[in-house]
PDB file of N, CA and C in Angstrom:
ATOM      1  N   MET A   1     123.519  20.382 150.701  1.00 62.00           N
ATOM      2  CA  MET A   1     124.844  20.385 150.713  1.00 62.00           C
ATOM      3  C   MET A   1     125.061  21.399 150.600  1.00 62.00           C
ATOM      4  N   PRO A   2     124.950  22.148 149.951  1.00 65.00           N
ATOM      5  CA  PRO A   2     126.231  24.089 150.984  1.00 65.00           C
ATOM      6  C   PRO A   2     126.838  23.902 152.442  1.00 65.00           C
ATOM      7  N   GLY A   3     125.046  23.421 153.341  1.00 70.00           N
ATOM      8  CA  GLY A   3     125.852  23.174 153.947  1.00 70.00           C
ATOM      9  C   GLY A   3     126.988  22.258 154.421  1.00 70.00           C
ATOM     10  N   THR A   4     126.911  21.092 154.327  1.00 75.00           N
ATOM     11  CA  THR A   4     128.321  20.640 154.086  1.00 75.00           C
ATOM     12  C   THR A   4     129.207  21.080 154.241  1.00 75.00           C
ATOM     13  N   ILE A   5     129.240  21.020 152.854  1.00 71.00           N
ATOM     14  CA  ILE A   5     130.608  22.166 152.223  1.00 71.00           C
ATOM     15  C   ILE A   5     131.159  22.618 153.167  1.00 71.00           C
ATOM     16  N   SER A   6     130.063  23.992 153.726  1.00 73.00           N
ATOM     17  CA  SER A   6     130.287  24.857 154.648  1.00 73.00           C
ATOM     18  C   SER A   6     131.245  24.054 156.004  1.00 73.00           C
ATOM     19  N   LYS A   7     130.379  23.160 156.051  1.00 77.00           N
ATOM     20  CA  LYS A   7     131.248  22.769 157.475  1.00 77.00           C
ATOM     21  C   LYS A   7     132.805  21.771 157.448  1.00 77.00           C
ATOM     22  N   HIS A   8     132.439  21.348 155.594  1.00 78.00           N
ATOM     23  CA  HIS A   8     133.909  20.496 156.021  1.00 78.00           C
ATOM     24  C   HIS A   8     135.251  21.848 155.478  1.00 78.00           C
ATOM     25  N   TYR A   9     135.167  22.829 155.625  1.00 77.00           N
ATOM     26  CA  TYR A   9     135.619  23.797 155.226  1.00 77.00           C
ATOM     27  C   TYR A   9     135.873  24.500 156.046  1.00 77.00           C
ATOM     28  N   ASN A  10     134.935  24.727 157.745  1.00 81.00           N
ATOM     29  CA  ASN A  10     135.187  25.052 158.393  1.00 81.00           C
ATOM     30  C   ASN A  10     135.006  26.855 158.653  1.00 81.00           C
ATOM     31  N   LEU A  11     133.624  27.116 157.649  1.00 79.00           N
ATOM     32  CA  LEU A  11     132.818  28.201 157.407  1.00 79.00           C
ATOM     33  C   LEU A  11     132.426  28.595 158.530  1.00 79.00           C
ATOM     34  N   GLU A  12     132.352  29.393 159.415  1.00 81.00           N
ATOM     35  CA  GLU A  12     131.189  30.016 160.301  1.00 81.00           C
ATOM     36  C   GLU A  12     130.161  30.743 159.910  1.00 81.00           C
ATOM     37  N   MET A  13     129.077  29.936 159.539  1.00 82.00           N
ATOM     38  CA  MET A  13     127.781  30.505 158.955  1.00 82.00           C
ATOM     39  C   MET A  13     126.553  29.633 159.879  1.00 82.00           C
ATOM     40  N   PRO A  14     126.001  30.388 160.159  1.00 85.00           N
ATOM     41  CA  PRO A  14     124.835  29.798 161.298  1.00 85.00           C
ATOM     42  C   PRO A  14     123.739  28.886 159.127  1.00 85.00           C
ATOM     43  N   ILE A  15     123.422  27.748 159.741  1.00 83.00           N
ATOM     44  CA  ILE A  15     122.242  27.359 158.153  1.00 83.00           C
ATOM     45  C   ILE A  15     120.988  27.119 157.804  1.00 83.00           C
ATOM     46  N   THR A  16     120.765  27.928 158.808  1.00 87.00           N
ATOM     47  CA  THR A  16     119.281  29.122 157.952  1.00 87.00           C
ATOM     48  C   THR A  16     120.338  29.803 157.209  1.00 87.00           C
ATOM     49  N   GLN A  17     121.434  30.949 157.386  1.00 88.00           N
ATOM     50  CA  GLN A  17     121.685  31.577 156.944  1.00 88.00           C
ATOM     51  C   GLN A  17     121.703  30.999 155.402  1.00 88.00           C
ATOM     52  N   ILE A  18     122.646  30.017 154.928  1.00 84.00           N
ATOM     53  CA  ILE A  18     123.108  28.596 153.822  1.00 84.00           C
ATOM     54  C   ILE A  18     121.718  28.805 153.278  1.00 84.00           C
ATOM     55  N   ARG A  19     120.537  28.167 154.624  1.00 87.00           N
ATOM     56  CA  ARG A  19     119.680  27.874 153.158  1.00 87.00           C
ATOM     57  C   ARG A  19     118.305  28.949 153.000  1.00 87.00           C
ATOM     58  N   GLU A  20     118.108  29.623 153.557  1.00 90.00           N
ATOM     59  CA  GLU A  20     118.317  31.298 152.995  1.00 90.00           C
ATOM     60  C   GLU A  20     118.888  31.794 151.295  1.00 90.00           C
ATOM     61  N   ILE A  21     120.233  31.291 151.570  1.00 88.00           N
ATOM     62  CA  ILE A  21     120.902  31.725 150.190  1.00 88.00           C
ATOM     63  C   ILE A  21     120.710  30.734 149.305  1.00 88.00           C
ATOM     64  N   ALA A  22     120.450  29.620 149.550  1.00 88.00           N
ATOM     65  CA  ALA A  22     120.434  28.483 148.399  1.00 88.00           C
ATOM     66  C   ALA A  22     119.031  28.690 148.201  1.00 88.00           C
ATOM     67  N   GLY A  23     118.136  28.781 148.711  1.00 90.00           N
ATOM     68  CA  GLY A  23     116.148  28.859 148.224  1.00 90.00           C
ATOM     69  C   GLY A  23     115.724  27.704 148.824  1.00 90.00           C
ATOM     70  N   THR A  24     116.635  27.475 150.500  1.00 90.00           N
ATOM     71  CA  THR A  24     115.607  26.132 150.602  1.00 90.00           C
ATOM     72  C   THR A  24     114.512  26.191 151.305  1.00 90.00           C
ATOM     73  N   ASP A  25     113.194  25.406 150.846  1.00 90.00           N
ATOM     74  CA  ASP A  25     112.496  25.442 151.144  1.00 90.00           C
ATOM     75  C   ASP A  25     111.621  24.033 151.969  1.00 90.00           C
ATOM     76  N   LYS A  26     110.132  24.171 151.645  1.00 90.00           N
ATOM     77  CA  LYS A  26     110.284  22.708 152.196  1.00 90.00           C
ATOM     78  C   LYS A  26     110.598  20.985 151.509  1.00 90.00           C
ATOM     79  N   ARG A  27     110.229  21.766 150.423  1.00 92.00           N
ATOM     80  CA  ARG A  27     110.051  20.934 149.644  1.00 92.00           C
ATOM     81  C   ARG A  27     111.830  20.023 149.052  1.00 92.00           C
ATOM     82  N   GLY A  28     113.072  21.441 149.944  1.00 90.00           N
ATOM     83  CA  GLY A  28     114.047  21.195 149.344  1.00 90.00           C
ATOM     84  C   GLY A  28     115.105  22.531 148.709  1.00 90.00           C
ATOM     85  N   ILE A  29     115.732  21.185 147.804  1.00 88.00           N
ATOM     86  CA  ILE A  29     116.984  21.990 147.454  1.00 88.00           C
ATOM     87  C   ILE A  29     117.245  21.351 145.784  1.00 88.00           C
ATOM     88  N   ASN A  30     116.807  22.869 144.757  1.00 89.00           N
ATOM     89  CA  ASN A  30     117.566  22.234 143.529  1.00 89.00           C
ATOM     90  C   ASN A  30     118.950  21.979 142.767  1.00 89.00           C
ATOM     91  N   ALA A  31     118.874  21.912 141.814  1.00 85.00           N
ATOM     92  CA  ALA A  31     120.084  22.287 141.367  1.00 85.00           C
ATOM     93  C   ALA A  31     121.181  23.827 141.085  1.00 85.00           C
ATOM     94  N   LEU A  32     120.342  24.687 140.524  1.00 87.00           N
ATOM     95  CA  LEU A  32     119.803  26.473 140.874  1.00 87.00           C
ATOM     96  C   LEU A  32     120.971  27.054 141.725  1.00 87.00           C
ATOM     97  N   GLY A  33     119.998  26.428 143.038  1.00 89.00           N
ATOM     98  CA  GLY A  33     120.376  27.004 144.875  1.00 89.00           C
ATOM     99  C   GLY A  33     121.516  26.544 144.987  1.00 89.00           C
ATOM    100  N   VAL A  34     121.923  25.283 144.693  1.00 86.00           N
ATOM    101  CA  VAL A  34     123.086  25.189 144.569  1.00 86.00           C
ATOM    102  C   VAL A  34     123.890  25.737 144.395  1.00 86.00           C
ATOM    103  N   ILE A  35     124.168  25.809 143.147  1.00 87.00           N
ATOM    104  CA  ILE A  35     124.632  26.995 142.303  1.00 87.00           C
ATOM    105  C   ILE A  35     124.962  27.847 142.985  1.00 87.00           C
ATOM    106  N   LYS A  36     123.805  28.982 143.134  1.00 88.00           N
ATOM    107  CA  LYS A  36     123.764  30.082 144.129  1.00 88.00           C
ATOM    108  C   LYS A  36     124.535  30.210 145.203  1.00 88.00           C
ATOM    109  N   ALA A  37     124.252  29.301 145.901  1.00 86.00           N
ATOM    110  CA  ALA A  37     124.510  28.652 147.348  1.00 86.00           C
ATOM    111  C   ALA A  37     126.191  29.357 146.853  1.00 86.00           C
ATOM    112  N   THR A  38     126.939  27.968 146.451  1.00 85.00           N
ATOM    113  CA  THR A  38     128.712  27.890 146.253  1.00 85.00           C
ATOM    114  C   THR A  38     128.815  29.403 145.830  1.00 85.00           C
ATOM    115  N   LYS A  39     128.854  29.586 144.820  1.00 88.00           N
ATOM    116  CA  LYS A  39     128.494  31.287 144.351  1.00 88.00           C
ATOM    117  C   LYS A  39     128.649  32.380 145.077  1.00 88.00           C
ATOM    118  N   GLU A  40     127.836  32.009 146.201  1.00 87.00           N
ATOM    119  CA  GLU A  40     127.249  33.388 147.039  1.00 87.00           C
ATOM    120  C   GLU A  40     128.696  32.923 148.444  1.00 87.00           C
ATOM    121  N   LEU A  41     128.617  32.233 149.021  1.00 84.00           N
ATOM    122  CA  LEU A  41     130.273  31.103 149.845  1.00 84.00           C
ATOM    123  C   LEU A  41     131.144  31.354 148.841  1.00 84.00           C
ATOM    124  N   ASP A  42     131.045  31.751 147.958  1.00 85.00           N
ATOM    125  CA  ASP A  42     132.954  32.438 147.195  1.00 85.00           C
ATOM    126  C   ASP A  42     133.490  30.391 147.123  1.00 85.00           C
ATOM    127  N   PHE A  43     132.330  29.563 146.931  1.00 83.00           N
ATOM    128  CA  PHE A  43     133.762  27.962 146.434  1.00 83.00           C
ATOM    129  C   PHE A  43     132.672  28.234 145.039  1.00 83.00           C
ATOM    130  N   GLU A  44     133.628  27.055 144.572  1.00 84.00           N
ATOM    131  CA  GLU A  44     133.246  26.977 142.640  1.00 84.00           C
ATOM    132  C   GLU A  44     132.741  26.364 142.229  1.00 84.00           C
ATOM    133  N   ALA A  45     131.503  26.081 141.662  1.00 80.00           N
ATOM    134  CA  ALA A  45     130.844  25.273 141.094  1.00 80.00           C
ATOM    135  C   ALA A  45     130.665  25.414 139.542  1.00 80.00           C
ATOM    136  N   LYS A  46     131.120  24.046 139.288  1.00 80.00           N
ATOM    137  CA  LYS A  46     130.054  22.882 138.074  1.00 80.00           C
ATOM    138  C   LYS A  46     129.202  22.630 137.905  1.00 80.00           C
ATOM    139  N   VAL A  47     127.888  22.883 136.460  1.00 77.00           N
ATOM    140  CA  VAL A  47     127.043  22.352 136.495  1.00 77.00           C
ATOM    141  C   VAL A  47     127.886  21.749 135.400  1.00 77.00           C
ATOM    142  N   ARG A  48     127.212  20.216 135.630  1.00 81.00           N
ATOM    143  CA  ARG A  48     127.508  18.968 134.374  1.00 81.00           C
ATOM    144  C   ARG A  48     126.059  18.512 133.523  1.00 81.00           C
ATOM    145  N   LYS A  49     125.131  18.024 132.508  1.00 82.00           N
ATOM    146  CA  LYS A  49     124.048  17.593 132.151  1.00 82.00           C
ATOM    147  C   LYS A  49     124.895  16.210 131.416  1.00 82.00           C
ATOM    148  N   ARG A  50     123.977  15.362 132.321  1.00 81.00           N
ATOM    149  CA  ARG A  50     124.034  14.020 132.757  1.00 81.00           C
ATOM    150  C   ARG A  50     123.450  13.424 131.384  1.00 81.00           C
ATOM    151  N   LYS A  51     123.225  13.266 130.575  1.00 83.00           N
ATOM    152  CA  LYS A  51     123.001  12.109 128.883  1.00 83.00           C
ATOM    153  C   LYS A  51     122.450  11.215 129.874  1.00 83.00           C
ATOM    154  N   THR A  52     120.852  11.061 129.658  1.00 79.00           N
ATOM    155  CA  THR A  52     119.293   9.939 129.848  1.00 79.00           C
ATOM    156  C   THR A  52     120.143   8.874 128.981  1.00 79.00           C
ATOM    157  N   ARG A  53     119.652   8.056 129.627  1.00 74.00           N
ATOM    158  CA  ARG A  53     119.703   6.967 128.941  1.00 74.00           C
ATOM    159  C   ARG A  53     119.018   5.819 128.003  1.00 74.00           C
TER     160      ARG A  53
END
């Protein structure tokens, strides 16, 4: 997700570097990784908890 956002805003950074910042591994990325990467890339991120049904 951070890679897609970066591409949309024309951020010139290799996807491998974004994955490293976000802590992406073979299993993918978690919410904390998304927040960490967005802050590191100078984007604003907000976390919202969804109520379970």
